[in-house]
Amino acid sequence: MALISPSRRLRRTPFSDGVEAAGVKAYTVYNRMLLPTVFESVEADYRHLKTHVQVWDVAVERQVELRGPDAGRLMQMLTPRDLRGMLPGQCYYVPIVDETGGMLNDPVALKLSEERWWISIADSDLLLWVKGIANGYRLDVLVDEPDVSPLAVQGPKADDLVARVFGDAVRDIRFFRFGWFQFEGRDIIVARSGYSKQGGFEIYVEGSDLGMPLWEALFDQGADLQVRAGCPNGIERIEGGLLSYGNDMTDDNTPHECGLGRFCDTQTAIGCIGRDALLRVAKEGPVQQIRPLAIAGEAVPGCDRAWPIYGGGERVGQVTSAAWSPDFDTNVAIGMVRMTHWTPGTMLEVETPDGMRAAKVQAQFWL
Ligand code: THG
């Protein structure tokens, strides 16, 4: 592919200087911002992530802030996950749906207080939908995108590295919880979360001026831990079944089709805008659903368009993400598969750019 021309519309991040100095080799665009995809090579980055610790510029995970007396009510209007039991200091993975039950985004929501929430979004313009709802319903809430940029620290040595910078108390943060920690005299949110299955943290850097000082501190403190710049890894996230909005699902899919039914409490999520639509589709059950697939043969090329899936000569779905897995010695893939062919063990055929390949529906993801 040709190069992408830089411009002001394609936003840099507070960490871009560090990412460039670390020798980034490729970017994608996410929320109109630069997201690194390769440093050494996708396979070398994968091995390093699973062995050591990496610092990821995930500033593309923009925050939609809700602030005001109606913040909690607005948050519940956006998602079919029941938020009544959610406490300040918790993170929830929340499907966001429109009035048809279609997925608009699959963010992580942070409850800072009863009247203040951050929605840490995937790649779609959620801010516009949320502003529209807030204004259309005349809610008493401010909705905007604050100057907050997440920096992820992922990998088996993440606890050691983050403890050196923020203190040993970070070791006590539980999964999908966060606390406030000091850096250079400023209060910063540190959460135990991140877009890998290797463990680690996400640091919500508030104020772009803090970006490079924090980046430098992590690299200064992590030299003997073999810390490197990294990024969400295209192999590891498929092994782990972490979905990618815009790739693995779009607004044409319901949360149930995406396998996110466990994050929907459609009966009790009173106020959710897509609730009636989801109650209807949940009763019937989905007719297609995301499945892990192992694709036979040599390493497949990058999946930059949906690859048709066939079963008994008929089209029964599509592969939306795929990569060669060194650890599992097969191509790992995510596909949307029709009900008639989604049972684990079912043999299918996938039309890849390199020709037809055999594929097998897996019982679960690899990590
Ligand atoms: N962290 C934060 N913001 C994000 C992402 C993130 N915004 C964009 C994107 N990632 C949103 N999508 C996801 C997808 C999966 C997860 C988080 C965000 C995730 N899933 C875990 C899993 O499936 O194992 C845990 C879910 C749970 O049990 O609650 O972490 O990564 N800040």
GROMACS .gro file of C-alpha atoms and ligand atoms in nm:
model
  399
    1MET     CA    1   0.000   0.000   0.000
    2ALA     CA    2   0.113   0.358  -0.065
    3LEU     CA    3   0.195   0.594   0.224
    4ILE     CA    4  -0.068   0.802   0.406
    5SER     CA    5  -0.013   1.179   0.379
    6PRO     CA    6   0.001   1.353   0.716
    7SER     CA    7  -0.230   1.647   0.782
    8ARG     CA    8  -0.403   1.819   1.072
    9ARG     CA    9  -0.717   1.608   1.018
   10LEU     CA   10  -0.518   1.294   1.093
   11ARG     CA   11  -0.441   1.363   1.455
   12ARG     CA   12  -0.106   1.292   1.622
   13THR     CA   13  -0.111   1.190   1.990
   14PRO     CA   14   0.075   1.315   2.299
   15PHE     CA   15   0.304   1.011   2.257
   16SER     CA   16   0.372   1.036   1.882
   17ASP     CA   17   0.724   1.174   1.930
   18GLY     CA   18   0.811   0.869   2.141
   19VAL     CA   19   0.646   0.628   1.897
   20GLU     CA   20   0.850   0.773   1.609
   21ALA     CA   21   1.176   0.766   1.807
   22ALA     CA   22   1.104   0.398   1.885
   23GLY     CA   23   1.100   0.323   1.512
   24VAL     CA   24   0.731   0.261   1.435
   25LYS     CA   25   0.704   0.090   1.095
   26ALA     CA   26   0.329   0.113   1.022
   27TYR     CA   27   0.017   0.291   1.141
   28THR     CA   28  -0.355   0.251   1.093
   29VAL     CA   29  -0.613   0.528   1.135
   30TYR     CA   30  -0.858   0.497   1.427
   31ASN     CA   31  -1.093   0.772   1.541
   32ARG     CA   32  -0.914   0.999   1.289
   33MET     CA   33  -0.592   0.951   1.486
   34LEU     CA   34  -0.269   0.755   1.434
   35LEU     CA   35  -0.255   0.405   1.584
   36PRO     CA   36   0.076   0.216   1.550
   37THR     CA   37   0.042  -0.142   1.417
   38VAL     CA   38   0.403  -0.261   1.374
   39PHE     CA   39   0.737  -0.189   1.540
   40GLU     CA   40   0.985  -0.471   1.460
   41SER     CA   41   0.742  -0.710   1.284
   42VAL     CA   42   0.397  -0.833   1.388
   43GLU     CA   43   0.550  -1.171   1.484
   44ALA     CA   44   0.850  -1.025   1.670
   45ASP     CA   45   0.621  -0.777   1.850
   46TYR     CA   46   0.391  -1.072   1.944
   47ARG     CA   47   0.674  -1.275   2.096
   48HIS     CA   48   0.804  -0.974   2.289
   49LEU     CA   49   0.453  -0.888   2.420
   50LYS     CA   50   0.411  -1.245   2.552
   51THR     CA   51   0.755  -1.246   2.718
   52HIS     CA   52   0.833  -0.898   2.850
   53VAL     CA   53   0.641  -0.570   2.875
   54GLN     CA   54   0.534  -0.311   2.620
   55VAL     CA   55   0.416   0.050   2.629
   56TRP     CA   56   0.134   0.120   2.382
   57ASP     CA   57   0.017   0.455   2.249
   58VAL     CA   58  -0.358   0.390   2.254
   59ALA     CA   59  -0.456   0.759   2.264
   60VAL     CA   60  -0.698   0.663   1.982
   61GLU     CA   61  -0.917   0.523   2.259
   62ARG     CA   62  -1.078   0.868   2.290
   63GLN     CA   63  -1.295   0.946   2.589
   64VAL     CA   64  -1.653   1.067   2.564
   65GLU     CA   65  -1.707   1.243   2.897
   66LEU     CA   66  -2.054   1.269   3.053
   67ARG     CA   67  -2.071   1.521   3.335
   68GLY     CA   68  -2.377   1.638   3.527
   69PRO     CA   69  -2.685   1.519   3.719
   70ASP     CA   70  -2.818   1.316   3.421
   71ALA     CA   71  -2.483   1.146   3.339
   72GLY     CA   72  -2.588   0.808   3.480
   73ARG     CA   73  -2.929   0.821   3.315
   74LEU     CA   74  -2.768   0.904   2.978
   75MET     CA   75  -2.513   0.622   3.017
   76GLN     CA   76  -2.795   0.369   3.072
   77MET     CA   77  -2.978   0.501   2.764
   78LEU     CA   78  -2.673   0.406   2.556
   79THR     CA   79  -2.623   0.044   2.664
   80PRO     CA   80  -2.824  -0.274   2.733
   81ARG     CA   81  -2.583  -0.366   3.017
   82ASP     CA   82  -2.747  -0.302   3.355
   83LEU     CA   83  -2.540  -0.032   3.525
   84ARG     CA   84  -2.729  -0.015   3.856
   85GLY     CA   85  -2.467  -0.220   4.042
   86MET     CA   86  -2.170  -0.031   3.900
   87LEU     CA   87  -1.960   0.157   4.155
   88PRO     CA   88  -1.718   0.449   4.113
   89GLY     CA   89  -1.377   0.296   4.040
   90GLN     CA   90  -1.516   0.025   3.811
   91CYS     CA   91  -1.474  -0.027   3.438
   92TYR     CA   92  -1.743  -0.210   3.236
   93TYR     CA   93  -1.716  -0.340   2.880
   94VAL     CA   94  -2.044  -0.209   2.737
   95PRO     CA   95  -2.209  -0.272   2.400
   96ILE     CA   96  -2.359   0.055   2.272
   97VAL     CA   97  -2.665   0.008   2.052
   98ASP     CA   98  -2.894   0.222   1.839
   99GLU     CA   99  -3.276   0.206   1.825
  100THR     CA  100  -3.261  -0.109   1.607
  101GLY     CA  101  -3.027  -0.290   1.847
  102GLY     CA  102  -2.734  -0.240   1.606
  103MET     CA  103  -2.387  -0.203   1.756
  104LEU     CA  104  -2.260   0.157   1.744
  105ASN     CA  105  -1.944   0.091   1.947
  106ASP     CA  106  -1.803  -0.151   2.207
  107PRO     CA  107  -1.623   0.074   2.455
  108VAL     CA  108  -1.500   0.044   2.811
  109ALA     CA  109  -1.706   0.270   3.041
  110LEU     CA  110  -1.543   0.416   3.354
  111LYS     CA  111  -1.758   0.545   3.639
  112LEU     CA  112  -1.558   0.824   3.803
  113SER     CA  113  -1.850   0.934   4.024
  114GLU     CA  114  -2.230   0.936   4.009
  115GLU     CA  115  -2.215   1.246   3.790
  116ARG     CA  116  -1.901   1.180   3.586
  117TRP     CA  117  -1.837   0.899   3.335
  118TRP     CA  118  -1.579   0.834   3.063
  119ILE     CA  119  -1.665   0.617   2.763
  120SER     CA  120  -1.337   0.488   2.618
  121ILE     CA  121  -1.445   0.435   2.261
  122ALA     CA  122  -1.362   0.203   1.972
  123ASP     CA  123  -1.347   0.331   1.615
  124SER     CA  124  -1.676   0.513   1.549
  125ASP     CA  125  -1.801   0.869   1.604
  126LEU     CA  126  -1.986   0.795   1.925
  127LEU     CA  127  -1.955   1.156   2.049
  128LEU     CA  128  -2.207   1.272   1.786
  129TRP     CA  129  -2.467   1.008   1.883
  130VAL     CA  130  -2.428   1.086   2.254
  131LYS     CA  131  -2.454   1.462   2.202
  132GLY     CA  132  -2.765   1.406   1.989
  133ILE     CA  133  -2.931   1.197   2.261
  134ALA     CA  134  -2.836   1.441   2.539
  135ASN     CA  135  -2.977   1.738   2.347
  136GLY     CA  136  -3.282   1.561   2.200
  137TYR     CA  137  -3.393   1.445   2.546
  138ARG     CA  138  -3.293   1.782   2.705
  139LEU     CA  139  -3.074   1.607   2.962
  140ASP     CA  140  -2.885   1.802   3.225
  141VAL     CA  141  -2.541   1.676   3.121
  142LEU     CA  142  -2.232   1.805   2.940
  143VAL     CA  143  -2.091   1.577   2.670
  144ASP     CA  144  -1.746   1.634   2.523
  145GLU     CA  145  -1.408   1.484   2.438
  146PRO     CA  146  -1.160   1.580   2.713
  147ASP     CA  147  -0.780   1.595   2.668
  148VAL     CA  148  -0.734   1.239   2.796
  149SER     CA  149  -0.507   0.990   2.621
  150PRO     CA  150  -0.471   0.628   2.736
  151LEU     CA  151  -0.125   0.474   2.746
  152ALA     CA  152  -0.132   0.095   2.790
  153VAL     CA  153   0.137  -0.111   2.962
  154GLN     CA  154   0.087  -0.476   2.864
  155GLY     CA  155   0.274  -0.802   2.913
  156PRO     CA  156   0.384  -1.034   3.195
  157LYS     CA  157   0.618  -0.773   3.347
  158ALA     CA  158   0.360  -0.491   3.341
  159ASP     CA  159   0.303  -0.500   3.719
  160ASP     CA  160   0.674  -0.457   3.790
  161LEU     CA  161   0.711  -0.166   3.550
  162VAL     CA  162   0.399   0.024   3.654
  163ALA     CA  163   0.483  -0.031   4.025
  164ARG     CA  164   0.822   0.135   3.971
  165VAL     CA  165   0.656   0.448   3.828
  166PHE     CA  166   0.339   0.471   4.042
  167GLY     CA  167   0.424   0.266   4.354
  168ASP     CA  168   0.345  -0.086   4.474
  169ALA     CA  169  -0.021   0.001   4.538
  170VAL     CA  170  -0.094  -0.051   4.167
  171ARG     CA  171  -0.041  -0.426   4.226
  172ASP     CA  172  -0.365  -0.430   4.428
  173ILE     CA  173  -0.581  -0.291   4.147
  174ARG     CA  174  -0.825  -0.566   4.047
  175PHE     CA  175  -0.924  -0.649   3.686
  176PHE     CA  176  -1.144  -0.377   3.537
  177ARG     CA  177  -1.101  -0.152   3.841
  178PHE     CA  178  -0.909   0.172   3.859
  179GLY     CA  179  -0.754   0.403   4.113
  180TRP     CA  180  -0.600   0.751   4.125
  181PHE     CA  181  -0.220   0.770   4.142
  182GLN     CA  182   0.027   1.058   4.146
  183PHE     CA  183   0.273   1.136   3.867
  184GLU     CA  184   0.471   1.461   3.872
  185GLY     CA  185   0.227   1.599   4.129
  186ARG     CA  186  -0.079   1.528   3.915
  187ASP     CA  187  -0.360   1.276   3.978
  188ILE     CA  188  -0.391   1.013   3.705
  189ILE     CA  189  -0.628   0.718   3.662
  190VAL     CA  190  -0.456   0.379   3.638
  191ALA     CA  191  -0.683   0.085   3.546
  192ARG     CA  192  -0.612  -0.287   3.521
  193SER     CA  193  -0.735  -0.339   3.164
  194GLY     CA  194  -0.609  -0.337   2.807
  195TYR     CA  195  -0.651  -0.483   2.462
  196SER     CA  196  -0.444  -0.799   2.519
  197LYS     CA  197  -0.472  -1.117   2.723
  198GLN     CA  198  -0.120  -1.077   2.866
  199GLY     CA  199  -0.228  -0.862   3.161
  200GLY     CA  200  -0.146  -0.502   3.235
  201PHE     CA  201  -0.273  -0.151   3.285
  202GLU     CA  202  -0.415   0.146   3.106
  203ILE     CA  203  -0.304   0.489   3.226
  204TYR     CA  204  -0.550   0.766   3.138
  205VAL     CA  205  -0.315   1.059   3.083
  206GLU     CA  206  -0.510   1.380   3.146
  207GLY     CA  207  -0.330   1.674   2.986
  208SER     CA  208  -0.122   1.622   2.671
  209ASP     CA  209   0.179   1.790   2.837
  210LEU     CA  210   0.214   1.483   3.064
  211GLY     CA  211   0.237   1.241   2.772
  212MET     CA  212   0.607   1.243   2.691
  213PRO     CA  213   0.725   1.275   3.055
  214LEU     CA  214   0.527   0.959   3.142
  215TRP     CA  215   0.649   0.780   2.828
  216GLU     CA  216   1.011   0.864   2.922
  217ALA     CA  217   0.962   0.756   3.285
  218LEU     CA  218   0.832   0.414   3.178
  219PHE     CA  219   1.126   0.359   2.943
  220ASP     CA  220   1.381   0.488   3.200
  221GLN     CA  221   1.242   0.257   3.470
  222GLY     CA  222   1.198  -0.043   3.240
  223ALA     CA  223   1.536  -0.085   3.070
  224ASP     CA  224   1.626  -0.404   3.263
  225LEU     CA  225   1.272  -0.539   3.201
  226GLN     CA  226   1.335  -0.520   2.823
  227VAL     CA  227   1.052  -0.268   2.785
  228ARG     CA  228   0.972  -0.176   2.427
  229ALA     CA  229   0.719   0.033   2.241
  230GLY     CA  230   0.437  -0.188   2.117
  231CYS     CA  231   0.080  -0.176   2.000
  232PRO     CA  232  -0.235  -0.389   1.994
  233ASN     CA  233  -0.108  -0.705   1.825
  234GLY     CA  234  -0.302  -0.848   1.531
  235ILE     CA  235  -0.213  -1.208   1.618
  236GLU     CA  236  -0.252  -1.199   1.996
  237ARG     CA  237  -0.588  -1.023   1.992
  238ILE     CA  238  -0.737  -1.286   1.757
  239GLU     CA  239  -0.598  -1.569   1.973
  240GLY     CA  240  -0.767  -1.397   2.268
  241GLY     CA  241  -1.098  -1.327   2.092
  242LEU     CA  242  -1.081  -0.951   2.142
  243LEU     CA  243  -1.320  -0.802   1.887
  244SER     CA  244  -1.243  -0.507   1.664
  245TYR     CA  245  -1.533  -0.273   1.589
  246GLY     CA  246  -1.553  -0.196   1.216
  247ASN     CA  247  -1.371  -0.522   1.137
  248ASP     CA  248  -1.549  -0.800   1.324
  249MET     CA  249  -1.880  -0.619   1.366
  250THR     CA  250  -2.063  -0.309   1.246
  251ASP     CA  251  -2.396  -0.137   1.310
  252ASP     CA  252  -2.556  -0.420   1.109
  253ASN     CA  253  -2.485  -0.660   1.399
  254THR     CA  254  -2.659  -0.702   1.733
  255PRO     CA  255  -2.455  -0.764   2.051
  256HIS     CA  256  -2.590  -1.122   2.050
  257GLU     CA  257  -2.449  -1.185   1.703
  258CYS     CA  258  -2.115  -1.055   1.834
  259GLY     CA  259  -2.116  -1.300   2.124
  260LEU     CA  260  -2.168  -1.009   2.365
  261GLY     CA  261  -2.496  -1.138   2.505
  262ARG     CA  262  -2.325  -1.181   2.843
  263PHE     CA  263  -2.288  -0.802   2.857
  264CYS     CA  264  -2.661  -0.746   2.789
  265ASP     CA  265  -2.927  -0.738   3.061
  266THR     CA  266  -3.201  -0.644   2.824
  267GLN     CA  267  -3.482  -0.723   3.073
  268THR     CA  268  -3.350  -0.490   3.342
  269ALA     CA  269  -3.161  -0.222   3.146
  270ILE     CA  270  -3.457   0.016   3.170
  271GLY     CA  271  -3.409   0.325   2.958
  272CYS     CA  272  -3.175   0.167   2.701
  273ILE     CA  273  -3.269   0.311   2.362
  274GLY     CA  274  -3.228  -0.024   2.183
  275ARG     CA  275  -3.408  -0.224   2.451
  276ASP     CA  276  -3.733  -0.300   2.266
  277ALA     CA  277  -3.548  -0.401   1.950
  278LEU     CA  278  -3.312  -0.625   2.150
  279LEU     CA  279  -3.598  -0.784   2.345
  280ARG     CA  280  -3.745  -0.886   2.009
  281VAL     CA  281  -3.422  -1.028   1.864
  282ALA     CA  282  -3.313  -1.188   2.192
  283LYS     CA  283  -3.639  -1.386   2.204
  284GLU     CA  284  -3.571  -1.544   1.862
  285GLY     CA  285  -3.197  -1.572   1.923
  286PRO     CA  286  -2.936  -1.470   1.668
  287VAL     CA  287  -2.922  -1.653   1.331
  288GLN     CA  288  -2.551  -1.583   1.287
  289GLN     CA  289  -2.276  -1.537   1.544
  290ILE     CA  290  -1.905  -1.471   1.578
  291ARG     CA  291  -1.694  -1.785   1.597
  292PRO     CA  292  -1.324  -1.863   1.629
  293LEU     CA  293  -1.202  -2.045   1.317
  294ALA     CA  294  -0.876  -2.228   1.244
  295ILE     CA  295  -0.783  -2.189   0.878
  296ALA     CA  296  -0.562  -2.468   0.737
  297GLY     CA  297  -0.244  -2.427   0.537
  298GLU     CA  298   0.036  -2.172   0.517
  299ALA     CA  299   0.016  -1.821   0.665
  300VAL     CA  300  -0.279  -1.628   0.518
  301PRO     CA  301  -0.233  -1.270   0.391
  302GLY     CA  302  -0.372  -0.972   0.586
  303CYS     CA  303  -0.753  -0.962   0.598
  304ASP     CA  304  -0.843  -0.619   0.456
  305ARG     CA  305  -1.186  -0.730   0.327
  306ALA     CA  306  -1.436  -0.993   0.436
  307TRP     CA  307  -1.350  -1.341   0.304
  308PRO     CA  308  -1.659  -1.547   0.211
  309ILE     CA  309  -1.717  -1.869   0.403
  310TYR     CA  310  -1.885  -2.168   0.232
  311GLY     CA  311  -2.041  -2.481   0.378
  312GLY     CA  312  -2.167  -2.754   0.146
  313GLY     CA  313  -2.120  -2.513  -0.146
  314GLU     CA  314  -2.345  -2.245   0.005
  315ARG     CA  315  -2.238  -1.914   0.148
  316VAL     CA  316  -2.268  -1.936   0.527
  317GLY     CA  317  -2.066  -1.641   0.656
  318GLN     CA  318  -1.747  -1.438   0.635
  319VAL     CA  319  -1.403  -1.418   0.794
  320THR     CA  320  -1.333  -1.068   0.925
  321SER     CA  321  -0.991  -1.107   1.093
  322ALA     CA  322  -0.716  -1.367   1.041
  323ALA     CA  323  -0.345  -1.415   1.117
  324TRP     CA  324  -0.082  -1.685   1.137
  325SER     CA  325  -0.028  -1.791   1.499
  326PRO     CA  326   0.327  -1.910   1.578
  327ASP     CA  327   0.217  -2.049   1.917
  328PHE     CA  328  -0.079  -2.252   1.787
  329ASP     CA  329   0.082  -2.344   1.452
  330THR     CA  330  -0.231  -2.255   1.252
  331ASN     CA  331  -0.407  -1.953   1.110
  332VAL     CA  332  -0.635  -1.812   1.377
  333ALA     CA  333  -0.943  -1.625   1.260
  334ILE     CA  334  -1.267  -1.454   1.364
  335GLY     CA  335  -1.572  -1.504   1.145
  336MET     CA  336  -1.946  -1.443   1.142
  337VAL     CA  337  -2.109  -1.781   1.078
  338ARG     CA  338  -2.471  -1.880   1.012
  339MET     CA  339  -2.649  -2.091   1.272
  340THR     CA  340  -2.664  -2.398   1.044
  341HIS     CA  341  -2.282  -2.414   1.038
  342TRP     CA  342  -2.166  -2.263   1.369
  343THR     CA  343  -2.132  -2.583   1.577
  344PRO     CA  344  -1.772  -2.645   1.697
  345GLY     CA  345  -1.600  -2.902   1.480
  346THR     CA  346  -1.791  -2.805   1.162
  347MET     CA  347  -1.564  -2.802   0.854
  348LEU     CA  348  -1.599  -2.501   0.624
  349GLU     CA  349  -1.421  -2.345   0.325
  350VAL     CA  350  -1.285  -1.991   0.324
  351GLU     CA  351  -1.220  -1.796   0.004
  352THR     CA  352  -0.890  -1.620   0.084
  353PRO     CA  353  -0.694  -1.409  -0.166
  354ASP     CA  354  -0.461  -1.713  -0.189
  355GLY     CA  355  -0.746  -1.948  -0.285
  356MET     CA  356  -0.989  -2.177  -0.104
  357ARG     CA  357  -0.879  -2.305   0.237
  358ALA     CA  358  -1.032  -2.556   0.472
  359ALA     CA  359  -1.139  -2.411   0.808
  360LYS     CA  360  -1.275  -2.559   1.129
  361VAL     CA  361  -1.513  -2.395   1.377
  362GLN     CA  362  -1.344  -2.390   1.720
  363ALA     CA  363  -1.513  -2.444   2.057
  364GLN     CA  364  -1.341  -2.138   2.204
  365PHE     CA  365  -1.072  -1.880   2.140
  366TRP     CA  366  -0.712  -1.981   2.201
  367LEU     CA  367  -0.619  -1.765   2.504
  368THG     N1  368  -0.936  -0.025   2.651
  368THG     C1  369  -0.992   0.098   2.659
  368THG     N2  370  -1.062   0.150   2.560
  368THG     C2  371  -1.078   0.078   2.445
  368THG     C3  372  -1.025  -0.051   2.433
  368THG     C4  373  -0.949  -0.102   2.541
  368THG     N3  374  -1.149   0.131   2.344
  368THG     C5  375  -1.144   0.068   2.216
  368THG     C6  376  -1.150  -0.083   2.224
  368THG     N4  377  -1.047  -0.128   2.320
  368THG     C7  378  -1.287  -0.127   2.271
  368THG     N5  379  -1.305  -0.272   2.260
  368THG     C8  380  -1.273  -0.358   2.362
  368THG     C9  381  -1.276  -0.494   2.337
  368THG    C10  382  -1.245  -0.584   2.438
  368THG    C11  383  -1.211  -0.538   2.565
  368THG    C12  384  -1.206  -0.403   2.588
  368THG    C13  385  -1.240  -0.313   2.489
  368THG    C14  386  -1.177  -0.631   2.675
  368THG     N6  387  -1.240  -0.749   2.683
  368THG    C15  388  -1.203  -0.847   2.783
  368THG    C16  389  -1.228  -0.984   2.725
  368THG     O1  390  -1.308  -0.996   2.634
  368THG     O2  391  -1.162  -1.076   2.770
  368THG    C17  392  -1.272  -0.830   2.916
  368THG    C18  393  -1.417  -0.804   2.913
  368THG    C19  394  -1.482  -0.821   3.050
  368THG     O3  395  -1.473  -0.933   3.102
  368THG     O4  396  -1.542  -0.727   3.104
  368THG     O5  397  -1.094  -0.599   2.759
  368THG     O6  398  -0.896  -0.216   2.538
  368THG     N7  399  -0.974   0.171   2.769
   0.00000   0.00000   0.00000
